[in-house]
Short mmCIF file of C-alpha atoms in Angstrom, two decimals:
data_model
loop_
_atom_site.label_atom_id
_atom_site.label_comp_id
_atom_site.label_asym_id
_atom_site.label_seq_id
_atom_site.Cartn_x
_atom_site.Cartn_y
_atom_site.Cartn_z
CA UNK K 1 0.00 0.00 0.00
CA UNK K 2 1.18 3.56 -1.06
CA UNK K 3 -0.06 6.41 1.12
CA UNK K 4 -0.05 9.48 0.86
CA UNK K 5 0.58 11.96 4.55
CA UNK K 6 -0.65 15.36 4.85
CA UNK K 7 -0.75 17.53 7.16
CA UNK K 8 -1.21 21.16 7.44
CA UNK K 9 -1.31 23.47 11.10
CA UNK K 10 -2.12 27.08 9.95
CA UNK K 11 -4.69 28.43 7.79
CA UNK K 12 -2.34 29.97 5.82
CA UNK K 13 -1.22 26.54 4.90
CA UNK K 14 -3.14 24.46 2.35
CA UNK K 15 -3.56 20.91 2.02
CA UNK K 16 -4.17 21.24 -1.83
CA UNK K 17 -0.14 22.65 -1.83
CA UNK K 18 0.85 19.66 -0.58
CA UNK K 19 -1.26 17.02 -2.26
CA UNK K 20 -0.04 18.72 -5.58
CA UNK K 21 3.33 18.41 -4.71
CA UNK K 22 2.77 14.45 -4.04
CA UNK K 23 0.34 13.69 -7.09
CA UNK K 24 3.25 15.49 -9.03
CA UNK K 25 5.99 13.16 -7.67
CA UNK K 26 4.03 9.81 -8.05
CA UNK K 27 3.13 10.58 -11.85
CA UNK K 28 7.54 10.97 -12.00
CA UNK K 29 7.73 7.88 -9.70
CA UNK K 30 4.96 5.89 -11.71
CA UNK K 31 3.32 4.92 -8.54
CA UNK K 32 -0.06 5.46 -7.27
CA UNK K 33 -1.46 6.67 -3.85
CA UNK K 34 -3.70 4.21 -2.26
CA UNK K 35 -4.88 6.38 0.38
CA UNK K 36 -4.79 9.61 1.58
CA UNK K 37 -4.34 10.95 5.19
CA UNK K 38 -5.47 14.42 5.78
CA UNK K 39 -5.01 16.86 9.14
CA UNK K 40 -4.70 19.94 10.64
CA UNK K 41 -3.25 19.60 13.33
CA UNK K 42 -0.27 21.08 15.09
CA UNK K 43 3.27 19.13 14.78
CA UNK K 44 3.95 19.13 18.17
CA UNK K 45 1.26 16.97 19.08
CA UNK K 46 1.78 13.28 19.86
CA UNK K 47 1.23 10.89 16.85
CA UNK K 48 -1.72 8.80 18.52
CA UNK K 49 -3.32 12.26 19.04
CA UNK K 50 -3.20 12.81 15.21
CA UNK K 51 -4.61 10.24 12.29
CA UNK K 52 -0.48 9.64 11.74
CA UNK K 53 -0.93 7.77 14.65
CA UNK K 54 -3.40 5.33 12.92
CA UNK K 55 -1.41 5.30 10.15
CA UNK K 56 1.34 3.93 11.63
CA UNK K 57 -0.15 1.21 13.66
CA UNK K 58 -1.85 -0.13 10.21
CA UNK K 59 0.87 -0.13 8.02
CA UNK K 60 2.84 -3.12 6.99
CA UNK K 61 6.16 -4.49 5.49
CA UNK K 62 7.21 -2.34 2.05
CA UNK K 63 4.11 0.11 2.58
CA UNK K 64 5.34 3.36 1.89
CA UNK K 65 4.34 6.75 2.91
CA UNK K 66 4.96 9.69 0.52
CA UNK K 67 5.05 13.58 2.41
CA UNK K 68 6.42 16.64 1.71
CA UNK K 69 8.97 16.41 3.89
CA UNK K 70 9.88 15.17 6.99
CA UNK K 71 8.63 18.09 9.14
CA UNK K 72 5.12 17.17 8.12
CA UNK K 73 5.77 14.26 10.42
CA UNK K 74 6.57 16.13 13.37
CA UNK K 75 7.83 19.23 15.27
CA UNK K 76 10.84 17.90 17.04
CA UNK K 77 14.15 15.74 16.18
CA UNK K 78 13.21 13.12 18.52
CA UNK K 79 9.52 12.76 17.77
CA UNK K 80 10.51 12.69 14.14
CA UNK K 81 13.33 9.71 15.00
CA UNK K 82 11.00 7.55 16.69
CA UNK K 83 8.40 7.74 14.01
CA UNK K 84 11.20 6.81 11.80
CA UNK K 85 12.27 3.89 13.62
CA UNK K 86 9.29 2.52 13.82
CA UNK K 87 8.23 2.74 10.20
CA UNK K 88 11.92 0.95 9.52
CA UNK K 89 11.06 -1.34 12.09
CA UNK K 90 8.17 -2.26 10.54
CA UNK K 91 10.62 -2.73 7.18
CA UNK K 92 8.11 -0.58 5.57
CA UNK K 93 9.30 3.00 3.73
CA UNK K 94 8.97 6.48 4.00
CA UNK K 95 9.86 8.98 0.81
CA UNK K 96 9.79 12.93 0.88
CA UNK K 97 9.30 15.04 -2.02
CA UNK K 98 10.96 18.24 -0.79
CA UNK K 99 14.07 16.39 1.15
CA UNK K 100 14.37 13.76 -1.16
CA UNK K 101 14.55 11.00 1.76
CA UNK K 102 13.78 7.65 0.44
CA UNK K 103 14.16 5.50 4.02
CA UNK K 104 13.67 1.98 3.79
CA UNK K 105 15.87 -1.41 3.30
CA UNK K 106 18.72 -0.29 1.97
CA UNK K 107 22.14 1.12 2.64
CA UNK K 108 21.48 4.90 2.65
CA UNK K 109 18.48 3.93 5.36
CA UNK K 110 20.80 2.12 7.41
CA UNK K 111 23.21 5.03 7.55
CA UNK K 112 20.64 7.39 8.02
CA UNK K 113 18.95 5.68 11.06
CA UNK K 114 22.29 5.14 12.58
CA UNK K 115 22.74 8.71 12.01
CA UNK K 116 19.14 9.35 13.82
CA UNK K 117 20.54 6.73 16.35
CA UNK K 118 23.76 8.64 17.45
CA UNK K 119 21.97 12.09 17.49
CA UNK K 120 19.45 10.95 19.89
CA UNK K 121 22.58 9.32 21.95
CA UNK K 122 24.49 13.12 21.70
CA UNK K 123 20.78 15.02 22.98
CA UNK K 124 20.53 12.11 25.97
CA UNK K 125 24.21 12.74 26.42
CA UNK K 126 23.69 16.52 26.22
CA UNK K 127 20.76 16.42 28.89
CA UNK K 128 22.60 14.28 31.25
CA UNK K 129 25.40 17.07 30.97
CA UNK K 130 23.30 20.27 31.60
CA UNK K 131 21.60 18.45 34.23
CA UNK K 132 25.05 17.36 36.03
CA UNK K 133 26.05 21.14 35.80
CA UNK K 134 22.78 22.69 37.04
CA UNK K 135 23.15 20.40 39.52
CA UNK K 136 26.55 21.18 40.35
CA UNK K 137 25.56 24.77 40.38
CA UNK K 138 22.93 24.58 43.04
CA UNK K 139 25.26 22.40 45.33
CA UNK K 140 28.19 25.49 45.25
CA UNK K 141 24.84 27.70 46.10
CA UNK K 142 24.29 25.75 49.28
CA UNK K 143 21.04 24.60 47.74
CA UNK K 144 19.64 21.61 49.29
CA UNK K 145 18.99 18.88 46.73
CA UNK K 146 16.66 16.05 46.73
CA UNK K 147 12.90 15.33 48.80
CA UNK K 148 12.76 15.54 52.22
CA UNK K 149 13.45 12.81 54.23
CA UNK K 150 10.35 10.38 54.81
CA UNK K 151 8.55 12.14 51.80
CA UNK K 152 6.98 10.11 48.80
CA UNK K 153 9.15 10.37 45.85
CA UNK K 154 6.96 12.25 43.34
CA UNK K 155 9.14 12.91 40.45
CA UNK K 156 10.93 9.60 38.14
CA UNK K 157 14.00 9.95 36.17
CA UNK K 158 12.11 9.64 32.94
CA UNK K 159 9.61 12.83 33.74
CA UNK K 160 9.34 14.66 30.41
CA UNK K 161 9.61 11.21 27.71
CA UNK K 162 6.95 9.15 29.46
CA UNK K 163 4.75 10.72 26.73
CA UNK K 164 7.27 9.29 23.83
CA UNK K 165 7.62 6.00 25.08
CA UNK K 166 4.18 5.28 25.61
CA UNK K 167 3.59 6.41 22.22
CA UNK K 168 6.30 4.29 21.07
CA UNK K 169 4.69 1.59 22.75
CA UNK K 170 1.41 1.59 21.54
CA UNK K 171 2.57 1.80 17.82
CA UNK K 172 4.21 -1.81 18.72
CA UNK K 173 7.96 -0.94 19.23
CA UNK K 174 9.55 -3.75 21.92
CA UNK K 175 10.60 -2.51 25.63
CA UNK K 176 13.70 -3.94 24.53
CA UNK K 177 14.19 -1.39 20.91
CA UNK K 178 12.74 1.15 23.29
CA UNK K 179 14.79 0.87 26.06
CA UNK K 180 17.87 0.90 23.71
CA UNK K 181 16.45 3.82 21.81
CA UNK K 182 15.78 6.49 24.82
CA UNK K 183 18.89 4.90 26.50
CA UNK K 184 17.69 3.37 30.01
CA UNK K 185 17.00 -0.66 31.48
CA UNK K 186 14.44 -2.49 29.73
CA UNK K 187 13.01 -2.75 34.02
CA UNK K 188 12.96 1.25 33.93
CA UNK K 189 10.69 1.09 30.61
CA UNK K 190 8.08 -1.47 32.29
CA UNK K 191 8.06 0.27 35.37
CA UNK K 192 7.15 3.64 33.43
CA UNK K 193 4.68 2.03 31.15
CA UNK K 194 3.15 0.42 34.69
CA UNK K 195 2.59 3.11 36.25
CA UNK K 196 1.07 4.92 33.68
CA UNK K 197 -1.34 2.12 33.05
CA UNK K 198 -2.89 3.84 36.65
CA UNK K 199 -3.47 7.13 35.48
CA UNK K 200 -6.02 8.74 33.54
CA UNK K 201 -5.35 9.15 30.02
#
């Protein structure tokens, strides 16, 4: 199946611009969209809170999407890597018209998802720095770190990408590929995923 991705998040934006641009590259490409998939909705939302979300939990090996380019899939580098991933995962194929990214099973994919790889390693590695020196920082202001004693812990070490790897989750991706992908124990992933199983969606 060949589909086609669209989305749009201003009014000043139109989805006719973009399906143009695809019809235009599949009559080059002699290939023809199966279906289309059509929003307006804002790139920094989650996938599963957008039809890409239903998208990618349908498709199947060597399906291939077709977009303008990849920031039509999302707003940030690593919700754009994981949606990546997962379509590679799922050996099917994503192609831009505007980047000229043809990801799927072949060399240039494999160097370009190792690429995506080791810049998601550098931003984890980059976090874990900042936070070390912020850290440091507070200590040299006499700040006094941590809960109090006998308090319940209220914050995790994966606050701010429980989001992404439940989303990663539902599309199907293994606590194994997901553990390895944001960088923590395949334990830390289940107990994240547990816990949010208890609270309201």
């Amino acid at each position: 199946m060949t589909y086609g991705y669209i989305r749009v998040s201003t009014d000043k934006q139109t989805v006719e611009n973009q399906r143009f641009e695809i019809e235009k590259f599949c009559r080059r490409e002699n290939l023809k969209i199966d279906g289309w998939i059509e929003e307006t909705a804002s790139g920094t939302l989650r996938p599963e809170k957008r039809e890409l979300g239903s998208l990618l939990s349908k498709i199947r090996e060597n399906d291939l999407i077709i977009c303008s380019e990849l920031s039509r899939l999302g707003r940030s580098l690593f919700m754009i890597m994981s949606i990546l991933n997962l379509i590679m995962e799922k050996n099917a194929k994503v192609w831009t018209v505007k980047d000229n990214y043809r990801l799927g099973d072949d060399i240039q994919s494999k160097v370009l998802a190792f690429a995506f790889g080791l810049s998601a390693e550098i931003e984890r590695n980059l976090i874990s720095q900042r936070t070390r020196e912020a850290l440091a920082l507070k200590r040299t202001q006499n700040v006094r770190l941590g809960r109090p004693k006998g308090s319940p812990n209220k914050k995790h070490f994966l606050d701010g990408i429980e989001s992404q790897i439940k989303t990663m989750h539902s599309w199907g991706m293994s606590m194994n590929h997901i553990a390895r992908f944001v960088g923590v124990s395949r334990n830390a992933v289940r107990r994240c995923l547990n816990s949010q199983k208890t609270l309201p969606s």
